[in-house]
Tab-separated table of C-alpha atoms in Angstrom:
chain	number	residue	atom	x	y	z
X	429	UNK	CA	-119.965	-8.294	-140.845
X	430	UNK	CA	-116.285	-8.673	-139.916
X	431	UNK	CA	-113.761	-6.483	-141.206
X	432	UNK	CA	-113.261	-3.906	-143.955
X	433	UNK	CA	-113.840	-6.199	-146.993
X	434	UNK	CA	-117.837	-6.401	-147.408
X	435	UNK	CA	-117.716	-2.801	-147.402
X	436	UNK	CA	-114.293	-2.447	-149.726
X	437	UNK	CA	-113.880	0.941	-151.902
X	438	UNK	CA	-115.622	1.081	-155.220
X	439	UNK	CA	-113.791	-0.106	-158.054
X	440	UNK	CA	-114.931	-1.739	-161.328
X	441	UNK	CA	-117.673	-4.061	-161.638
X	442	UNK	CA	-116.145	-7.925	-162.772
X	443	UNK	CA	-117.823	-10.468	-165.677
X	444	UNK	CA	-115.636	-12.701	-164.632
X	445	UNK	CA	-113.440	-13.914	-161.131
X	446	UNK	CA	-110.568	-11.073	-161.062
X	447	UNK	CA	-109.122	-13.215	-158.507
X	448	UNK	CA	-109.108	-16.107	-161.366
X	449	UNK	CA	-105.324	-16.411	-160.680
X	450	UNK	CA	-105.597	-17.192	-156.759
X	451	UNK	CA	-103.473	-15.513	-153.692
X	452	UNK	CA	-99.927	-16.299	-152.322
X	453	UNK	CA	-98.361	-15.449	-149.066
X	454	UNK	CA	-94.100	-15.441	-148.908
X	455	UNK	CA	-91.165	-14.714	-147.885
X	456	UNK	CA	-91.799	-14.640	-143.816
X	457	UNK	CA	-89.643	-13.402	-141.562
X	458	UNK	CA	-90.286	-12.849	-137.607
X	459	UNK	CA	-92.675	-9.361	-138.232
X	460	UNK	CA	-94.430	-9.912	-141.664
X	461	UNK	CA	-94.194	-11.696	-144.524
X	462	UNK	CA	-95.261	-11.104	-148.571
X	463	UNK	CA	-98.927	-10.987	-149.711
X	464	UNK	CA	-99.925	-11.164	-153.662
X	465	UNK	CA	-102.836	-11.805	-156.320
X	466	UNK	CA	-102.986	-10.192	-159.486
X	467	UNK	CA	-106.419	-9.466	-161.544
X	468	UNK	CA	-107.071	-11.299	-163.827
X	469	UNK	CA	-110.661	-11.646	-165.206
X	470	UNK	CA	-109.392	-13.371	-168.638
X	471	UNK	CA	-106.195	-14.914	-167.339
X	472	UNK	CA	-104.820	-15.732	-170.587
X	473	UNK	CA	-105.660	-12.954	-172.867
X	474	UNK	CA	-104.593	-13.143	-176.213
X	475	UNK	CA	-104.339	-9.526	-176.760
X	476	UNK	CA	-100.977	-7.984	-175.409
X	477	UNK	CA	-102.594	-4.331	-174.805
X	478	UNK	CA	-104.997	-6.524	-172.468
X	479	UNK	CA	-102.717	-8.735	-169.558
X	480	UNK	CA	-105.438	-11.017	-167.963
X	481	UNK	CA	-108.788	-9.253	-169.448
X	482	UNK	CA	-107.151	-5.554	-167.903
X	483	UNK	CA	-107.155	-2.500	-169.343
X	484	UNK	CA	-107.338	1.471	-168.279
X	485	UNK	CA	-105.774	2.574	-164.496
X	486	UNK	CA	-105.076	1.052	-161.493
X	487	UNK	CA	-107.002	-0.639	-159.496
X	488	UNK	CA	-107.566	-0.021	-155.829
X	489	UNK	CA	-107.325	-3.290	-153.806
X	490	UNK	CA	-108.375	-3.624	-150.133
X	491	UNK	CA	-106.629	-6.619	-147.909
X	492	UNK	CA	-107.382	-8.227	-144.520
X	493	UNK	CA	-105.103	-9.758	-142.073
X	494	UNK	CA	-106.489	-11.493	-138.786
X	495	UNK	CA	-105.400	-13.498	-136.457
X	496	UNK	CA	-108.532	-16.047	-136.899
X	497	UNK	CA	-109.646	-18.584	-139.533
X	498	UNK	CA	-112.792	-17.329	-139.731
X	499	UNK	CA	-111.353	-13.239	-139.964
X	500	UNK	CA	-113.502	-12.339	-136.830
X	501	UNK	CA	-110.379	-10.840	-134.934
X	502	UNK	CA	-108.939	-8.358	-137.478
X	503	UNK	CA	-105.125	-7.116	-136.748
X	504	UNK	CA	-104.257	-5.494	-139.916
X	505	UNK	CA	-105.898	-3.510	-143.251
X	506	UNK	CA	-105.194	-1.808	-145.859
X	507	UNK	CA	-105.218	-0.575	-149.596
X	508	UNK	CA	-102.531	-1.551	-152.140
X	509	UNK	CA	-102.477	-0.694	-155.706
X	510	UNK	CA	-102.713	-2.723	-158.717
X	511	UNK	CA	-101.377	-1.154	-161.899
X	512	UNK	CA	-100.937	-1.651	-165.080
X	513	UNK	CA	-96.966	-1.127	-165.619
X	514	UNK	CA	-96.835	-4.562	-163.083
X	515	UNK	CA	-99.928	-6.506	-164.996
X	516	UNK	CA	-102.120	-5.561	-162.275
X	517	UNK	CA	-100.081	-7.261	-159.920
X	518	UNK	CA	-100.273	-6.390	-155.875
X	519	UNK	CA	-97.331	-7.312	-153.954
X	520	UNK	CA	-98.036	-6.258	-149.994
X	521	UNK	CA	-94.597	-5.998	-147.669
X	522	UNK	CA	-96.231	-6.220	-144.374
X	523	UNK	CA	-94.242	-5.762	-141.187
X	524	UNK	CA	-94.249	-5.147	-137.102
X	525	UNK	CA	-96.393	-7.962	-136.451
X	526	UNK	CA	-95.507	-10.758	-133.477
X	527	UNK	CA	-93.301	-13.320	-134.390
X	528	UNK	CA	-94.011	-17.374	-134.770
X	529	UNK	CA	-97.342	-17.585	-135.640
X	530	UNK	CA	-99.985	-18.066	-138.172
X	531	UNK	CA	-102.330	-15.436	-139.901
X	532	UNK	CA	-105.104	-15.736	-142.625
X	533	UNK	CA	-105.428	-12.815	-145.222
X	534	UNK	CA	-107.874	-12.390	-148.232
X	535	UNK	CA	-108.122	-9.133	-151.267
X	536	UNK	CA	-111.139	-7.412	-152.064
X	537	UNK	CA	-111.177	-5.672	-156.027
X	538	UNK	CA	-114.552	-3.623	-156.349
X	539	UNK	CA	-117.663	-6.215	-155.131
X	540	UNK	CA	-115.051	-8.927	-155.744
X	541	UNK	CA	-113.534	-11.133	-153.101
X	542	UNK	CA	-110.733	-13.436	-153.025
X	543	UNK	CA	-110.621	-16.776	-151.330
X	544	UNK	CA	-108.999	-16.535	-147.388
X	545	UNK	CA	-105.172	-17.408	-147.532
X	546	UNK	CA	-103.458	-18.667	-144.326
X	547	UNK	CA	-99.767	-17.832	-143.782
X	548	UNK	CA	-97.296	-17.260	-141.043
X	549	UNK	CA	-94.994	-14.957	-139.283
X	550	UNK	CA	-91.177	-16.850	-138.477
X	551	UNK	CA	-90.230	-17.597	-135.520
X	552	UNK	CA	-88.116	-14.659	-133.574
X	553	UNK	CA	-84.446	-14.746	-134.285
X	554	UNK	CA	-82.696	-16.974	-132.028
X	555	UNK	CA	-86.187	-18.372	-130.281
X	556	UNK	CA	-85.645	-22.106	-129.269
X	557	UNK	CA	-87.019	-24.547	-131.778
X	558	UNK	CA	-87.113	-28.249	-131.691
X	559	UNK	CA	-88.522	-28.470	-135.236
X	560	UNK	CA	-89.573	-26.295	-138.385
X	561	UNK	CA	-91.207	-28.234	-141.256
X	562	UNK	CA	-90.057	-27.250	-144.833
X	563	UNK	CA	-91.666	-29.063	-148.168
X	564	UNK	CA	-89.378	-28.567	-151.742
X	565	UNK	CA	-91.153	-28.383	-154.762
X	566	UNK	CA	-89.203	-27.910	-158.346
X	567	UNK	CA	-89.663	-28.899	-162.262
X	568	UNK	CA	-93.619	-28.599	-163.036
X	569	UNK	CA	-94.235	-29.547	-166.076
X	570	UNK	CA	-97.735	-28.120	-167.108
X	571	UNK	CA	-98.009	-30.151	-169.923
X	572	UNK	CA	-96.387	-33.529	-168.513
X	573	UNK	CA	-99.002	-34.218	-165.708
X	574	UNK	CA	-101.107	-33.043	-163.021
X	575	UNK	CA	-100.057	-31.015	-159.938
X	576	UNK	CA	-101.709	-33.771	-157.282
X	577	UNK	CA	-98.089	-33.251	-155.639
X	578	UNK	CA	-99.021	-29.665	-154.769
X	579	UNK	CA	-102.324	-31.116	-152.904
X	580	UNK	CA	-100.643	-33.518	-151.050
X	581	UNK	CA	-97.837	-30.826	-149.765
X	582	UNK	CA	-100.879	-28.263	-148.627
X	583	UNK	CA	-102.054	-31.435	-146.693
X	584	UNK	CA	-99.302	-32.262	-144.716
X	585	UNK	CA	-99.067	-28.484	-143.541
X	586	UNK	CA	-95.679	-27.251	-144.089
X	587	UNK	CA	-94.779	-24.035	-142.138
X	588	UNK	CA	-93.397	-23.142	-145.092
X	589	UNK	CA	-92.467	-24.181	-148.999
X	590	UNK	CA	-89.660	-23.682	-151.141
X	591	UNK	CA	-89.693	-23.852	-154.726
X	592	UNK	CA	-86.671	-24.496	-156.553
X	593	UNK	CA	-86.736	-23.749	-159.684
X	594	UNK	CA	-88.291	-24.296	-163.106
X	595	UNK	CA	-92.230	-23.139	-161.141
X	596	UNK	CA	-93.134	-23.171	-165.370
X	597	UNK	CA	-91.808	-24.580	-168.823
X	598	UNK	CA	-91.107	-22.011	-171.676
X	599	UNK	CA	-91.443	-24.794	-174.359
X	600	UNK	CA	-94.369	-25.937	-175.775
X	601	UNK	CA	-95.405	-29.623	-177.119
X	602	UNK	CA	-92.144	-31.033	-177.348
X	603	UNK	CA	-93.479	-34.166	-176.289
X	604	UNK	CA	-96.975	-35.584	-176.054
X	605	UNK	CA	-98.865	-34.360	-172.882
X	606	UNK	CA	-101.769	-34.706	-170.773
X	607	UNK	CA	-102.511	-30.718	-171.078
X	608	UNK	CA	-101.085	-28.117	-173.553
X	609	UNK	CA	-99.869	-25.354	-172.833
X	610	UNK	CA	-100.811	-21.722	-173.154
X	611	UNK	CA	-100.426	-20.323	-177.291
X	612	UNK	CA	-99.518	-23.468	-178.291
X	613	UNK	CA	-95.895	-21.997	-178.588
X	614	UNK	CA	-92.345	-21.280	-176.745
X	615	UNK	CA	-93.015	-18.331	-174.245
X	616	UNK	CA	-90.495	-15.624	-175.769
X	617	UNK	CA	-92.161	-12.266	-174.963
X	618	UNK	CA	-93.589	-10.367	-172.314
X	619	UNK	CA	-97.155	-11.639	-173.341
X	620	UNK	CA	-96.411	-15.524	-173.916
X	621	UNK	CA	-94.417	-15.503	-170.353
X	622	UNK	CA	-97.440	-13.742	-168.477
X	623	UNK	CA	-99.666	-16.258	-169.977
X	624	UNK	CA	-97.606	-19.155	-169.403
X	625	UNK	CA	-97.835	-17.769	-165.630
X	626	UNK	CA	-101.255	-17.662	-165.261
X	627	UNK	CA	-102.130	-20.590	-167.172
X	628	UNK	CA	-99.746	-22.515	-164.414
X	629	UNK	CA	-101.917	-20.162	-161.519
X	630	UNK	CA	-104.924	-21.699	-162.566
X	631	UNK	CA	-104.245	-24.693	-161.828
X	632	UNK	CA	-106.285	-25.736	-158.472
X	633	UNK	CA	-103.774	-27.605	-157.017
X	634	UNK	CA	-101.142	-25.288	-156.853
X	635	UNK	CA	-103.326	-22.631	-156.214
X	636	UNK	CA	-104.226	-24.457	-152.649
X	637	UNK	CA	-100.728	-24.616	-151.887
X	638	UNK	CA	-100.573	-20.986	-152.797
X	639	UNK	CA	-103.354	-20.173	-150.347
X	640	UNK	CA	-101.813	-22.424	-147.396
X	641	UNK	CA	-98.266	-22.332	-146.849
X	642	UNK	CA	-96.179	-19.498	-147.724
X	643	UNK	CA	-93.474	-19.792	-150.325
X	644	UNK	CA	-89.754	-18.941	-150.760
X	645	UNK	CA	-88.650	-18.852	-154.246
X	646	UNK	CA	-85.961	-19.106	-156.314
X	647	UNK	CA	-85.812	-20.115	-159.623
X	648	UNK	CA	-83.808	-22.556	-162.298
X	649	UNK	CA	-83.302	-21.999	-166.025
X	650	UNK	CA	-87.173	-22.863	-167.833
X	651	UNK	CA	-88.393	-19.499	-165.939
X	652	UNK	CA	-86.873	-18.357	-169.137
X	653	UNK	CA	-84.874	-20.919	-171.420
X	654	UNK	CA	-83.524	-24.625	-171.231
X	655	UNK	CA	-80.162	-23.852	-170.125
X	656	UNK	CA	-79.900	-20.681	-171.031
X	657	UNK	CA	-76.148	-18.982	-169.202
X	658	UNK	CA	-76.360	-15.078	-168.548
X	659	UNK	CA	-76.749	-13.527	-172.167
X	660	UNK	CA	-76.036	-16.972	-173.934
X	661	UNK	CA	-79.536	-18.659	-175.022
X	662	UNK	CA	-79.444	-22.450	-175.684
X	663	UNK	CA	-79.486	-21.238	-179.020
X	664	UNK	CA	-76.755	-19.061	-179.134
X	665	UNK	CA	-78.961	-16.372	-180.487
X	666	UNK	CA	-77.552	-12.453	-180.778
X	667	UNK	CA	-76.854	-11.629	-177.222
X	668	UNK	CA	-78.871	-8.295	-177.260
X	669	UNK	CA	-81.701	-9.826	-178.268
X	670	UNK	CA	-81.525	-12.490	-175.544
X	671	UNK	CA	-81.271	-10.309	-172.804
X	672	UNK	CA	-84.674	-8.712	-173.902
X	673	UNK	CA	-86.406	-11.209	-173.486
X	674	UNK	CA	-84.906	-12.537	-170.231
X	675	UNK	CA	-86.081	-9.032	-169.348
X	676	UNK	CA	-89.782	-9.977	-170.136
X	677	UNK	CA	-89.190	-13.574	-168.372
X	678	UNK	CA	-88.010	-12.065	-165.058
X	679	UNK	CA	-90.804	-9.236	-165.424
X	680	UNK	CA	-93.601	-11.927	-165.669
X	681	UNK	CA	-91.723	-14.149	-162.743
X	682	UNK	CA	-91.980	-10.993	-160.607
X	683	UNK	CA	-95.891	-10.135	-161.496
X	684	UNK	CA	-97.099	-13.484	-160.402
X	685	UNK	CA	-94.671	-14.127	-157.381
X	686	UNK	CA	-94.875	-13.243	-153.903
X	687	UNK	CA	-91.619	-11.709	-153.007
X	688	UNK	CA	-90.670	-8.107	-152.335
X	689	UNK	CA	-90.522	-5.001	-154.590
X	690	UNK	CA	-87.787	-3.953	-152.320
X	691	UNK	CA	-85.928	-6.655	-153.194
X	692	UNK	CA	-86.743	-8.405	-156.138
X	693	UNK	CA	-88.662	-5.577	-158.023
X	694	UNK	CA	-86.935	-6.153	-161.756
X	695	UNK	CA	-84.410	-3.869	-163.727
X	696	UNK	CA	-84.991	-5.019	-167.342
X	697	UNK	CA	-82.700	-8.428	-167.327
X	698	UNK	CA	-81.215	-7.845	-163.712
X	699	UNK	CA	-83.526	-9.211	-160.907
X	700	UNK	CA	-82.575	-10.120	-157.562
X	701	UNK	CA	-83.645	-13.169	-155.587
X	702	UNK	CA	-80.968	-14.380	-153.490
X	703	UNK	CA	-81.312	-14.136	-149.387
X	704	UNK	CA	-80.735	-15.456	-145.836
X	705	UNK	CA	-83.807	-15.700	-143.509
X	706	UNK	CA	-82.970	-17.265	-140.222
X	707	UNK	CA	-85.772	-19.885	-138.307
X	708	UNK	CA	-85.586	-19.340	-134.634
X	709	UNK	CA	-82.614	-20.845	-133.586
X	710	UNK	CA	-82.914	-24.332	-135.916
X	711	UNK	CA	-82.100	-23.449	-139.240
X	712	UNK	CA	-81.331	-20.533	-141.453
X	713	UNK	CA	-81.507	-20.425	-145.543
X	714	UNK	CA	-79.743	-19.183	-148.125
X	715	UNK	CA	-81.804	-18.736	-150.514
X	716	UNK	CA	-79.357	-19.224	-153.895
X	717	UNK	CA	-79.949	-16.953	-156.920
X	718	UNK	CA	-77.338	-15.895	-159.854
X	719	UNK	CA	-77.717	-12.061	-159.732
X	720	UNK	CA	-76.836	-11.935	-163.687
């Protein structure tokens, strides 16, 4: 049996998929990269004391990193920890592996297993490149149409993706739509923006592009308001109250993203995105975020 995961640490015993919500791989840079999932047996639990069918301690949860498809040729293990204060979230930073090339990863929760990701390692800083593929992605509108798009971009292969902004929609049925989103209402609070997460995580489409190409992200206004300004909502509600629940917005973006606690882990309404990550010697982002 190869690897760690058929004989992973016991942990609960799962009804339901805890890996319901998928995996993601992101931010790369030439020694590691981001890996994430979150458990979520009942992804859009209706009961706030219960984020994604969760309740009681952490969980422990095993992951596998190996240099093969088929995770015969094992380079890297380990144990994170999901707990509740991050919705049972698992954000991995893993580092001081060799630069430029790909890797495939999967979780293990209990007897559960997660579907294998693939993702990559960047090329080493100032390594000659004659080309580095990049695929933009930006304003998904659950409730407007299908995420086919997301398909398509997993099957032309990207080395990696970068999503732009507005990854969900905070309003709900505005206009007459294919699906509906999650509640039925506006996502306002920590529990309407988790669910609003998830329900976009289910999705099978975007969770393929999840699970092949790691992501850069960055993020536009719907992650919490139609053009909402700093502490000013589109509303003009009381400023105090605003700012609480951009503090539950950029909590739930951070629980179901894969970038780093070092960097982006939130402080109430304060979360940090922006960054440079250099590609060989071809190209180097900036990846553009308002600090608030």
């Amino acid at each position: 049996m190869p690897g760690l995961i058929g004989c992973a640490a016991p942990g609960p015993r799962w009804s339901n998929d805890p890996f319901s919500l998928g995996i993601a791989s992101g931010d790369p840079v030439p020694d590691g990269f981001v890996l994430w999932t979150r458990l979520a047996p009942e992804p859009l639990s209706p009961d706030p004391t219960t984020p994604g069918g969760m309740s009681g301690g952490a969980v422990p949860v095993s992951y596998e990193i190996a240099s093969d498809p088929a995770m015969m040729r094992i380079v890297r293990r380990g144990t994170a920890r999901a707990s509740p204060e991050d919705a049972w979230s698992v954000h991995v930073e893993i580092a001081g592996l060799p630069s430029g090339r790909p890797y495939w990863y999967r979780f293990a929760a209990g007897a559960a297993q997660s579907a294998i990701g693939r993702t990559m390692t960047a090329p080493a800083a100032g390594a000659p490149l004659t080309k580095f593929r990049f695929g933009f992605v930006s304003c998904s509108n659950y409730e407007l149409g299908y995420f086919s798009a997301y398909r398509h971009l997993a099957e032309n292969q990207p080395d990696v993706a970068i999503f732009l902004g507005d990854y969900i929609y905070e309003f709900a049925g505005r206009r007459p739509g294919l699906r509906k989103h999650s509640d039925g209402v506006a996502a306002t609070d920590l529990r309407t923006y988790r669910n609003r997460y998830a329900q976009y995580h289910t999705d099978p489409d975007l969770q393929r592009l999840h699970a092949d190409v790691p992501v850069l992200m960055t993020w536009d206004d719907h992650e919490v308001q139609n053009d909402y300004a700093d502490d000013l909502s589109e509303t003009f509600d009381d400023p105090a109250k605003f700012l609480q629940r951009r503090a539950a917005a950029y909590r739930a973006f951070y629980e179901h993203m894969p970038v780093r606690p070092s960097l982006s882990y939130p402080d109430g309404p304060k979360m940090r995105l922006y960054n440079r990550l250099a590609f060989g010697d071809l190209a180097t982002n900036f990846l553009l975020a308002a600090p608030h």
